[in-house]
Coordinates of C-alpha atoms in Angstrom, one line a residue:
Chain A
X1 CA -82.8 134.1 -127.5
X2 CA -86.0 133.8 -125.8
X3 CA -88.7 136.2 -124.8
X4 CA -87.4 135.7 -120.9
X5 CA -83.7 136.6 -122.0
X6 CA -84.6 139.3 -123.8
X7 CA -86.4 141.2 -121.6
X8 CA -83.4 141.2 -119.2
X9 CA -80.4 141.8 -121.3
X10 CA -81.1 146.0 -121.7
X11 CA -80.7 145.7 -117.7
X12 CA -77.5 143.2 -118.1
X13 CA -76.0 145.2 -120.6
X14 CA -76.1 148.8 -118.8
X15 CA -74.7 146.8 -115.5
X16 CA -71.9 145.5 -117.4
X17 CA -71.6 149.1 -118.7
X18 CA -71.4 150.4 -114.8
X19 CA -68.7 147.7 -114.0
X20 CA -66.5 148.4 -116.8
X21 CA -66.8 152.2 -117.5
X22 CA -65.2 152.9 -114.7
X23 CA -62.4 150.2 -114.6
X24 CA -61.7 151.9 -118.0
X25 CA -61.5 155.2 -116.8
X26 CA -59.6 154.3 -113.8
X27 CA -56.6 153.0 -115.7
X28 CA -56.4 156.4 -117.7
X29 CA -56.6 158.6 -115.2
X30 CA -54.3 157.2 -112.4
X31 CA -50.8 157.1 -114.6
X32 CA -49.3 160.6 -114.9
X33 CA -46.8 162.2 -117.6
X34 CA -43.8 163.8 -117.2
X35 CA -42.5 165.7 -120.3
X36 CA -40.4 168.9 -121.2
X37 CA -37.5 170.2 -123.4
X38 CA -33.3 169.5 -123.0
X39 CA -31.3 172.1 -124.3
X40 CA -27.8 173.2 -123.8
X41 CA -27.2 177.0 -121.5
X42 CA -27.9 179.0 -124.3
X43 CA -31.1 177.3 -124.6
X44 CA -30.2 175.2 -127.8
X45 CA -32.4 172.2 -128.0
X46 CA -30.5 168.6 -127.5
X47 CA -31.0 165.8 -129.2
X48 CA -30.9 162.4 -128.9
X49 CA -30.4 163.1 -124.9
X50 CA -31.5 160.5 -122.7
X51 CA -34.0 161.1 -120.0
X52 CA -34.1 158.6 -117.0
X53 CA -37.0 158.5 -114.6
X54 CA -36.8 156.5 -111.4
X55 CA -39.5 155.7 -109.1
X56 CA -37.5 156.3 -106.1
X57 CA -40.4 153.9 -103.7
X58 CA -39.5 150.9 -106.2
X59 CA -36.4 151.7 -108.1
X60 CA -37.9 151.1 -111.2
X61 CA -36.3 152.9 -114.1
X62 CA -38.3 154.1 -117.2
X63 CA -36.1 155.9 -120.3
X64 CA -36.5 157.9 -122.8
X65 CA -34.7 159.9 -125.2
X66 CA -35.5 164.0 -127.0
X67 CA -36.3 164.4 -130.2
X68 CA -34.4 166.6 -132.9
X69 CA -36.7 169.4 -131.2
X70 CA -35.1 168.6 -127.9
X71 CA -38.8 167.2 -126.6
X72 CA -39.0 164.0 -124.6
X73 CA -42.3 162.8 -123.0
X74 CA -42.8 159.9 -120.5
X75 CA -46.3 158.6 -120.1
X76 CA -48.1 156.3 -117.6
X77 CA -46.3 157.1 -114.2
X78 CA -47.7 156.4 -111.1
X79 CA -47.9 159.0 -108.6
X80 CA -44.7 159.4 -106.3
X81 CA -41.3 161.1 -106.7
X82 CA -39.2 160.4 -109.1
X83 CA -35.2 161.5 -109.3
X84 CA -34.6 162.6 -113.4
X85 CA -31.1 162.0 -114.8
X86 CA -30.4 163.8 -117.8
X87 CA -27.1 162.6 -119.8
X88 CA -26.1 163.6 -123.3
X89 CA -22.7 163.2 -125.0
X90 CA -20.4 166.6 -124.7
X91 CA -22.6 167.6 -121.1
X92 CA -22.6 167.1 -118.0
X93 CA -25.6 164.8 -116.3
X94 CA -27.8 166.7 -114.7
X95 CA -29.9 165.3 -111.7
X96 CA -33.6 166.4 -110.9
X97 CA -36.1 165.7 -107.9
X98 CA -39.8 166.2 -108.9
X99 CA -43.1 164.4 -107.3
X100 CA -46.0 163.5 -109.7
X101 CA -49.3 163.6 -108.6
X102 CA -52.3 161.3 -110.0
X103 CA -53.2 162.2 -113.1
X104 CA -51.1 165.1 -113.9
X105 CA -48.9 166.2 -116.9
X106 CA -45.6 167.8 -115.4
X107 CA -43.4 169.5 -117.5
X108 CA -39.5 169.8 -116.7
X109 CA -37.3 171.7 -118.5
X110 CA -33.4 170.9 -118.2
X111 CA -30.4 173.4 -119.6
X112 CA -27.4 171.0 -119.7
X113 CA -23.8 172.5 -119.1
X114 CA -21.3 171.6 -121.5
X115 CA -18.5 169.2 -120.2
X116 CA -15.0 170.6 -120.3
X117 CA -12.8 169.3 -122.8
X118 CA -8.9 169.3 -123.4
X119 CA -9.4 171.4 -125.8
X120 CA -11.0 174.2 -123.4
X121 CA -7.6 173.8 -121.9
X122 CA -5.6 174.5 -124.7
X123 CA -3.8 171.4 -125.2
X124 CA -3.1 170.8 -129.2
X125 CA -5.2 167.7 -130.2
X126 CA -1.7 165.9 -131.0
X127 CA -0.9 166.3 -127.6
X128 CA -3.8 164.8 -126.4
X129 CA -4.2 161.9 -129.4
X130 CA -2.7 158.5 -128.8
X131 CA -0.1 156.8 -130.9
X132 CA -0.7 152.7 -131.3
X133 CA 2.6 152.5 -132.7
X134 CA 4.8 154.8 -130.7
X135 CA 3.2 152.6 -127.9
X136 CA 4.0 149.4 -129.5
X137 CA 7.7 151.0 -130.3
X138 CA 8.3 151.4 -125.9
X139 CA 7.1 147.8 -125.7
X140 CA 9.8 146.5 -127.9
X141 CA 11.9 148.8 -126.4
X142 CA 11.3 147.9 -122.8
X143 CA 10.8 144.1 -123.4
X144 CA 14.5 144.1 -125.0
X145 CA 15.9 145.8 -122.0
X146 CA 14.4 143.8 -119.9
X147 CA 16.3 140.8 -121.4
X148 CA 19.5 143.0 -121.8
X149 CA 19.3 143.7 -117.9
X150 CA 18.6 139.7 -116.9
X151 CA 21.6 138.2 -119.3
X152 CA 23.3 140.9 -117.7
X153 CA 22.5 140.0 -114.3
X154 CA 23.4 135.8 -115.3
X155 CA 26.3 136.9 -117.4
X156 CA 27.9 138.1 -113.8
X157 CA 27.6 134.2 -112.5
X158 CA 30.3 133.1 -115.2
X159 CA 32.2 136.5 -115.4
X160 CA 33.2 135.9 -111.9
X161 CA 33.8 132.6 -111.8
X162 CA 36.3 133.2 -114.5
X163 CA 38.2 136.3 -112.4
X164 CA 38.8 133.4 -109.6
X165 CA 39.5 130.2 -111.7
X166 CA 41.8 133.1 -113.9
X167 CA 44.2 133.3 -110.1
X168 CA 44.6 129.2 -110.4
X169 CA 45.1 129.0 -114.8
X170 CA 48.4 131.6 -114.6
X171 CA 51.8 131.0 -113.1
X172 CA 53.8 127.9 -113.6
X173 CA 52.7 125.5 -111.8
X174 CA 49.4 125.5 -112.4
X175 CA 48.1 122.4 -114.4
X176 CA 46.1 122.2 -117.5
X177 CA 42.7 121.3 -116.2
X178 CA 42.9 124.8 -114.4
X179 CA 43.4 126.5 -117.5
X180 CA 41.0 124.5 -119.5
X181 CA 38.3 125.3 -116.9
X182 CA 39.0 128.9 -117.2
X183 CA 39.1 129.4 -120.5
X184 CA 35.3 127.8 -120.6
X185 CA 34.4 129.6 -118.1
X186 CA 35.5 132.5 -120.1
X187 CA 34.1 131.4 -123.4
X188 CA 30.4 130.9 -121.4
X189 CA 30.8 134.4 -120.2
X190 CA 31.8 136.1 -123.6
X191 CA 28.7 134.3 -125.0
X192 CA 26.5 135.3 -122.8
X193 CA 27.9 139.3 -122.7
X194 CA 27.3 139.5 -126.7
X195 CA 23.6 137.9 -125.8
X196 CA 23.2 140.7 -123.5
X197 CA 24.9 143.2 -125.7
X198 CA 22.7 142.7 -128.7
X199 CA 19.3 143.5 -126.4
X200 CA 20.8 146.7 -125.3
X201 CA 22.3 148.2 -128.9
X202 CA 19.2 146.5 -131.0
X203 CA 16.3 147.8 -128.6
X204 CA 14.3 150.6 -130.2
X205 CA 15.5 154.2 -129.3
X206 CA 12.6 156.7 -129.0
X207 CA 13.4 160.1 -130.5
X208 CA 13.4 163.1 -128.9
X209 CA 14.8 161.3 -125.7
X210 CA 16.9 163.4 -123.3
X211 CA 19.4 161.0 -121.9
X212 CA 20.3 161.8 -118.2
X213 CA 21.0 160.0 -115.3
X214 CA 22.5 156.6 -114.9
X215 CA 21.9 155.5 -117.6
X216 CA 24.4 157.8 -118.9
X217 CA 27.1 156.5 -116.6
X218 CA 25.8 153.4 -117.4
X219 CA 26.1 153.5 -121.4
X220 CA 29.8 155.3 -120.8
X221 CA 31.3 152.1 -118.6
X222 CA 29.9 150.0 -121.8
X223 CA 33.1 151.4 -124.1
X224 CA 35.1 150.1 -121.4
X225 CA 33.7 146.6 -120.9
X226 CA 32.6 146.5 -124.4
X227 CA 36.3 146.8 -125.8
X228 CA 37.3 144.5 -122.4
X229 CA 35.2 141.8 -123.6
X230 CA 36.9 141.6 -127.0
X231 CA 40.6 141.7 -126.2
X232 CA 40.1 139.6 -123.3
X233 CA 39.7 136.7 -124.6
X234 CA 42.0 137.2 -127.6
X235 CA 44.9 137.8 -124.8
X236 CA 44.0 134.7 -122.6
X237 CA 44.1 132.7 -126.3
X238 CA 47.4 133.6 -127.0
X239 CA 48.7 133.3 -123.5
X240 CA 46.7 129.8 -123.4
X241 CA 48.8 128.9 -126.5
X242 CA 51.9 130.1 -125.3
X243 CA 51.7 127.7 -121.7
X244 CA 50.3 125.4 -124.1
X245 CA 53.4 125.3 -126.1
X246 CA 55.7 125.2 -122.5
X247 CA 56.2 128.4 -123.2
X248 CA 56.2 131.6 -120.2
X249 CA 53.6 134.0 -121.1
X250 CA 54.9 137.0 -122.9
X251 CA 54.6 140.0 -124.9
X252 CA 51.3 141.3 -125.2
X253 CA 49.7 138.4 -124.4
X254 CA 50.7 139.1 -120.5
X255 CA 48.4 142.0 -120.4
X256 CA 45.5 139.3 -120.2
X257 CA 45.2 139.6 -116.6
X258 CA 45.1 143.3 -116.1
X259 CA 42.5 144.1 -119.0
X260 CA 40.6 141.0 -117.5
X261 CA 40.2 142.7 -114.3
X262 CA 39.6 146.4 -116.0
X263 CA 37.0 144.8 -117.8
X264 CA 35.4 143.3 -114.9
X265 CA 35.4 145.9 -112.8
X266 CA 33.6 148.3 -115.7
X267 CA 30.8 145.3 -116.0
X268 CA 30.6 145.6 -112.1
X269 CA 30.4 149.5 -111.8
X270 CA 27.7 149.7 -115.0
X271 CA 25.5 147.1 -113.4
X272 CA 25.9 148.8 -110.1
X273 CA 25.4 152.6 -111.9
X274 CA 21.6 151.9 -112.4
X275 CA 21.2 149.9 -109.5
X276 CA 21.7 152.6 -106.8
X277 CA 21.4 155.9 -105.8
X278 CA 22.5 158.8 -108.3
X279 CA 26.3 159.6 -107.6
X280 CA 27.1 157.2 -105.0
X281 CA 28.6 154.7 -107.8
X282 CA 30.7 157.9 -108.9
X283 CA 31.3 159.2 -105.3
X284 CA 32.4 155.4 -104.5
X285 CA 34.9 155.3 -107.1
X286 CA 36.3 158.4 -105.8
X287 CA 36.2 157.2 -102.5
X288 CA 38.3 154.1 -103.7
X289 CA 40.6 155.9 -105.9
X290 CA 41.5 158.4 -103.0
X291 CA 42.3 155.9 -100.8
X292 CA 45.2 154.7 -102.9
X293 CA 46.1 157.5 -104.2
X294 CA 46.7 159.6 -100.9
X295 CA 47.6 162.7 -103.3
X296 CA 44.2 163.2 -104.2
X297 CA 41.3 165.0 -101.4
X298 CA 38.4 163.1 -101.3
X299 CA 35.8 166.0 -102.9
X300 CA 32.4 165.8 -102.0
X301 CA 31.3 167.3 -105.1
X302 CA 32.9 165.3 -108.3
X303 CA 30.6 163.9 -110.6
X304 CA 31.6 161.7 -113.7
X305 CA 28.8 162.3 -115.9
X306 CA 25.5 161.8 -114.3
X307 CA 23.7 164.4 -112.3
X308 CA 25.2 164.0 -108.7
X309 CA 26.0 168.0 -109.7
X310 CA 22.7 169.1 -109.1
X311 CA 22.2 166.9 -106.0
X312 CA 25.7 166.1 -105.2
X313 CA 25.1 167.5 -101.2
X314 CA 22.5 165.5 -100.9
X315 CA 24.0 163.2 -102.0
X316 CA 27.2 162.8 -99.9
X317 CA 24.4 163.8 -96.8
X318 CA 22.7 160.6 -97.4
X319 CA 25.7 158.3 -98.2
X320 CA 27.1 159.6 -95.1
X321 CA 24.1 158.8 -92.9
X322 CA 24.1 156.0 -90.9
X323 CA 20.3 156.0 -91.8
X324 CA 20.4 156.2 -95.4
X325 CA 22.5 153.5 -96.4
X326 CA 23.1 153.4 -100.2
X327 CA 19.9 151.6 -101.0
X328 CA 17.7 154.7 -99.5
X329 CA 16.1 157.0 -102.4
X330 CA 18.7 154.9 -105.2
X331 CA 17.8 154.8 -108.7
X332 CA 15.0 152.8 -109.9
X333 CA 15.9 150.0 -112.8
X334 CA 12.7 148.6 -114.2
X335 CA 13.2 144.5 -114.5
Chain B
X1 CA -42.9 205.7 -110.2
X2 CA -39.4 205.2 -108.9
X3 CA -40.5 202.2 -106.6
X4 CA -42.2 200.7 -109.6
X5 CA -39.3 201.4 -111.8
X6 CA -36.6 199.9 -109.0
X7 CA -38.9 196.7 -108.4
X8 CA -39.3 195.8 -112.1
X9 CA -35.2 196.3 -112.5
X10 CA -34.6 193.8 -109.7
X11 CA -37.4 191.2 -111.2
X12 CA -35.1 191.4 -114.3
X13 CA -32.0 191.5 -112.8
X14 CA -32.2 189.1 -110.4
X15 CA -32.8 186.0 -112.8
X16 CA -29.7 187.1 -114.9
X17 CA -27.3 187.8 -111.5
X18 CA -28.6 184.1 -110.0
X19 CA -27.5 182.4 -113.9
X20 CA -24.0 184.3 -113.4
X21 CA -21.3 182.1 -114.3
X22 CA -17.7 182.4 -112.7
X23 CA -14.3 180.5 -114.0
X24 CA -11.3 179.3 -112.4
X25 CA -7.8 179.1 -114.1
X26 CA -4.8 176.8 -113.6
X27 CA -1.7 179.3 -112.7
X28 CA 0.6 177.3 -111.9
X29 CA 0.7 173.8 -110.4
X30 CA 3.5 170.3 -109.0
X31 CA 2.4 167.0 -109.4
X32 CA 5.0 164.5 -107.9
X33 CA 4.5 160.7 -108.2
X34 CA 6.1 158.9 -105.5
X35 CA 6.9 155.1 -106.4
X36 CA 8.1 152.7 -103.3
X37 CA 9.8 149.7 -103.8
X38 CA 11.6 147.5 -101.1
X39 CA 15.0 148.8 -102.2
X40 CA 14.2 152.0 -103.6
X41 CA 12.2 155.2 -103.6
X42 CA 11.7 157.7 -106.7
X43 CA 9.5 160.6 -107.4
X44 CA 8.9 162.3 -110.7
X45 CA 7.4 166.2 -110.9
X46 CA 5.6 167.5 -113.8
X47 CA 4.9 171.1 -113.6
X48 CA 2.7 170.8 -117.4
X49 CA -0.7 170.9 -115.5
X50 CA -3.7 172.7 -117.1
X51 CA -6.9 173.2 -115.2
X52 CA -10.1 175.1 -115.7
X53 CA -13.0 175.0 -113.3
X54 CA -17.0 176.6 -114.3
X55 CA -19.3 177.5 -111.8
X56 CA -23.0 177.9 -112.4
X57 CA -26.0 178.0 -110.3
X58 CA -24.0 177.2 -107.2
X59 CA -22.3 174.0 -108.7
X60 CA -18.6 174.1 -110.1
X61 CA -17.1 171.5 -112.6
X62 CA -13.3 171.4 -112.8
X63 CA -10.9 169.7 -115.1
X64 CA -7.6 169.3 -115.0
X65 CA -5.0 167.7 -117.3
X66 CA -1.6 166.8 -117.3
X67 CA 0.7 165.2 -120.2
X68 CA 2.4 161.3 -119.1
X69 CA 5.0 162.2 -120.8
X70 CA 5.5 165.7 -118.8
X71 CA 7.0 163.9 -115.5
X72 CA 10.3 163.8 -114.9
X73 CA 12.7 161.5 -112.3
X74 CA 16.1 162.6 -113.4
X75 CA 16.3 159.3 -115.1
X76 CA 15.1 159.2 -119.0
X77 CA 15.2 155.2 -118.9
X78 CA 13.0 155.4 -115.6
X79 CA 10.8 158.1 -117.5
X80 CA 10.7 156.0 -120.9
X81 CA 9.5 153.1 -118.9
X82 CA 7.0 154.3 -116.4
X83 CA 5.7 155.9 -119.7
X84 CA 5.6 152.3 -121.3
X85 CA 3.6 150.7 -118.6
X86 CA 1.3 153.5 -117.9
X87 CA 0.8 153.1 -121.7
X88 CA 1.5 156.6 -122.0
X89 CA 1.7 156.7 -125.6
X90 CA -1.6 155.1 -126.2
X91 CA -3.2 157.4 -123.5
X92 CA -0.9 160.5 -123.4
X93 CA -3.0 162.4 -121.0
X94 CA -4.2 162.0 -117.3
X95 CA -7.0 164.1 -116.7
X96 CA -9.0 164.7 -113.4
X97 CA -12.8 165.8 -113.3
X98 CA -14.1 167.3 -110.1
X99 CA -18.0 168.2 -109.1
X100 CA -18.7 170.1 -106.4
X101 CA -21.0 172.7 -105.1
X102 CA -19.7 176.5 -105.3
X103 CA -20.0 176.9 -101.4
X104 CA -17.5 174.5 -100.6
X105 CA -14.9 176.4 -101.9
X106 CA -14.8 179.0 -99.6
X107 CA -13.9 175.7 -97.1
X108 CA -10.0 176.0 -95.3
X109 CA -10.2 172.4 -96.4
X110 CA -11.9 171.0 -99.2
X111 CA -13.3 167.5 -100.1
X112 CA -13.4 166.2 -103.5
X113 CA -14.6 163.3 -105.4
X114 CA -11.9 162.8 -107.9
X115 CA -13.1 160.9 -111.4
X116 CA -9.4 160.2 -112.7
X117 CA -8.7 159.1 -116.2
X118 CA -5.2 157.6 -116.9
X119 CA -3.8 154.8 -118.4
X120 CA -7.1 153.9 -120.6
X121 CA -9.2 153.6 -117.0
X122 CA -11.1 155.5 -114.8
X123 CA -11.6 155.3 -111.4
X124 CA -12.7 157.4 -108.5
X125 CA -11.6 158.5 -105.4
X126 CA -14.1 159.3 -102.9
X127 CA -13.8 162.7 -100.0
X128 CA -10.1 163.8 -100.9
X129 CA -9.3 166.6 -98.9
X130 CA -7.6 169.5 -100.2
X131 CA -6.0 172.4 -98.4
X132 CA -7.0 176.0 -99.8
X133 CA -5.5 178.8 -98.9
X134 CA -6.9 182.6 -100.2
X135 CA -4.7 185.5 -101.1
X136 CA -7.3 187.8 -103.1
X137 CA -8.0 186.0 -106.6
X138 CA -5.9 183.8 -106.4
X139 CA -6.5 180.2 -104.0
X140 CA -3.6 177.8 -103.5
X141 CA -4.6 174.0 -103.1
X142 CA -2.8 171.4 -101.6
X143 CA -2.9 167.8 -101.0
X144 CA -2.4 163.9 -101.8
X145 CA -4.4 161.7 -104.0
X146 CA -4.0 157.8 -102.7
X147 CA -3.9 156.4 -106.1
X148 CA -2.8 152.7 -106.4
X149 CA -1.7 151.0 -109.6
X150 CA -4.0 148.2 -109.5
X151 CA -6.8 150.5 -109.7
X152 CA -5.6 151.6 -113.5
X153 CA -4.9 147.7 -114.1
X154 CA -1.1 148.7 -114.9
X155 CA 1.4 145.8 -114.4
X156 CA 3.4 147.0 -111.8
X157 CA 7.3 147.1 -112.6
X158 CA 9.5 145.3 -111.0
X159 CA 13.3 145.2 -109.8
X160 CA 14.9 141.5 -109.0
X161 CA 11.6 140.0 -109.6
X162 CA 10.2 142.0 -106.5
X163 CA 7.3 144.4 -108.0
X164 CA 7.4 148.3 -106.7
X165 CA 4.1 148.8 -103.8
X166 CA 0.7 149.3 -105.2
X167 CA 0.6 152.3 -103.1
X168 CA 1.4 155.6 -105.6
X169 CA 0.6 158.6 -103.5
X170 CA 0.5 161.9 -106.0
X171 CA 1.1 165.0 -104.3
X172 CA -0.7 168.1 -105.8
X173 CA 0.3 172.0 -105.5
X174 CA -1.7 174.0 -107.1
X175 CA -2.7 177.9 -107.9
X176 CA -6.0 178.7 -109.2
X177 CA -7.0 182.3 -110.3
X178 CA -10.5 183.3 -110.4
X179 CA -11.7 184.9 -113.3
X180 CA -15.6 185.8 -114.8

């Protein structure tokens, strides 16, 4: 350095000084800190609660979260106001309004409220605990029924094809073909009723279950139908052999017919039990059976063993409404 | 002396009477689902609600529960499968948080955001109003909830392929007791 550049560098120097002191003390004093304490209403200190500040002129967040000691401390804000969410596990979030001013250190204290749990309501915790496999258990369960109700549902395509081709196979001049055709007709429709059979007996039950409804109409029909569905076809193969053979249908085998339509008509009123409204299937079979039986009053009130006792007016009301119809406020059957 | 003593007792009482915290109890309550399906309508009640409320420094938190398996249609298999597509056995509860400032329940009618839990989701429905009716302690609310199964992601069930309306209002009768 020469003797020129040396004699000016004291006055360069303390300029330099003038331009950068203040620079320097610019950028500490403009940022301000918020900081304070989280503790719970009995003034508990909270841990590991986090503190959100937001710059409410820019949206820009800045977190932080308390120490054992419940402290948090958020340096560096620039002056404006600032909305402060306080969350912690087991509390509610609290929500605070404050406006920092250059330079300043703010303190805000929060008491948090503690959330209300099911416990506070008295519930036992098994109550209130999930079971994976009880859950997986009414999955099986409704999955299988599911398939039980749609075989069901198919099964009535071949059941009554077979009740009409079964009016051309009897008598004696009906030809082979005819009783060919209705015994495979009958044979598709046994096959498919086990199918649908299996689903229902083989899905899982769920203990503790209170049966009512329909479905207990529905599950009585089945030791009629069930039964139906056995003899039935063990009839209509003796009686096929016997016409076979030349030979007039006779003996036990001539019951075919009736337990054919007996059968039918129990597959028909089961699928019909969960399909409408409680007690109009039983109230409609009373209906029916008063008709041909002129001895017997219609009564408004009969039940056969679901709950029409408990609604039964209400019943007959709406089945008697023009309105209503039998669809109106039925019975729902998940598919 | 007296005027000294008076002012100094309401500096120290004051603080204390404004931190005062009140409580509400569940009495007695009806919840009824109401499910609509082209062909058919069904409803199922549960009368197994609990509910407490806490009100402090003019804000009141309330939380009410009810078991899945407490509703009842008058059909088990309709009961066993709405519980096995709410998942009701993984998530046995729906529970219903509630916020809102103490004043507003002096209100005839009452508007509530609803934070619902059920069926392993939450969601929230915005300005419900209530109907509240006073008879001393105790307050009897009233009113409908517009919840929709889609909003709980539950696979709606279906009859002859045809699924049941996303639409599940819940109807809500309550009676809350205040207590300190």
């Amino acid at each position: 350095m020469n003797q020129r550049t040396a004699r000016f560098a004291p006055g360069i120097a303390l300029l330099l000084l003038f331009i950068l002191i203040p620079t320097a003390l610019r950028a500490q004093t403009s940022g301000a800190t918020l900081s304070g304490t989280i503790t719970d209403a009995a003034g508990k200190a909270v841990a590991n609660a986090k503190v959100s500040v937001k710059n409410l002129a820019t949206n820009q967040s800045t977190d932080a979260e308390t120490n054992s000691a419940g402290s948090y401390s958020v340096p560096n804000l620039p002056p404006g106001d600032y909305e402060i969410s306080v969350s912690a596990a087991g509390f509610d979030t609290k929500v605070a309004k404050v406006t920092l001013v250059e330079a300043a250190n703010q303190t805000l204290n929060v008491a948090l409220i503690a959330s209300l749990s099911l416990q506070d309501l008295g519930f036992p915790t098994a109550e209130t605990q999930g079971n994976a496999a009880e859950q997986a258990r009414l999955n099986k369960r409704s999955h299988m029924l599911q398939v039980h109700q749609r075989l069901g549902l198919i099964t009535t395509i071949p059941l009554g094809a077979t009740v009409i081709s079964g009016f051309f196979a009897g008598g004696k001049t009906t030809s082979s073909t005819n009783r060919d055709l209705h015994a495979a007709l009958g044979s598709a429709t046994t096959g498919l009723y086990v199918a649908s059979a299996y689903y229902a007996i083989f899905a899982p039950k769920i203990p503790g279950t209170k049966v009512e409804g329909n479905i207990r109409l529905h599950k009585a029909l089945a030791w009629i139908h069930g039964p139906g569905m056995i003899l039935t076809p063990i009839l209509g193969e003796m009686a096929f052999n016997q016409r076979s053979k030349g030979e007039r249908v006779h003996g036990i085998a001539r019951l075919h017919g009736q337990v054919a339509i007996i059968t039918a008509a129990a597959y028909g009123l089961a699928i019909l039990s969960v399909s409408l409204k409680s007690g109009t299937v039983s109230k409609s079979a009373h209906a029916v059976i008063a008709t041909f039986d002129r001895k017997r009053p219609l009564s408004a009130n009969a039940s056969t063993g679901n709950n029409a006792q408990t609604d039964g007016a209400q019943n007959v009301e709406a089945h008697r409404s023009p309105e209503s119809g039998f669809l109106k406020g039925s019975t729902f059957y998940p598919d | 002396m007296n005027k000294k003593l008076l002012i100094a007792f309401l500096l120290l009482a004051l603080p204390a009477i404004a931190r005062a915290q009140s409580q509400w109890d569940l009495e007695k309550s009806t919840v009824t689902y109401h499910v609509s399906h082209p062909l058919h309508e069904s409803e199922g009640t549960s009368h197994a609600a609990r509910g407490k409320g806490v009100c402090q420094a003019g804000q009141c938190d309330f939380l009410i529960a009810v078991p899945v398996k407490s509703f009842d249609s008058g059909d088990s298999n309709r009961d066993l499968h709405m519980l096995q597509v709410t998942r009701g056995a993984q998530f046995p509860m729906v529970t219903v948080r509630v916020h809102l400032p103490e004043a507003d329940l002096t209100s005839a009618t009452i508007y509530c955001d609803l934070e619902i839990q059920f069926a392993g989701q939450t969601a929230t429905y915005k300005r419900i109003p209530f109907q509240a009716v006073t008879h001393g302690n105790d307050t009897e609310i009233t009113g409908t909830i517009p919840m929709r199964v889609s909003d709980f992601k539950i696979d709606p069930p279906k009859l002859l392929t045809v699924p049941i309306k996303n639409d599940v209002p819940v109807r809500v009768e309550m009676t809350w007791q205040r207590g300190k």
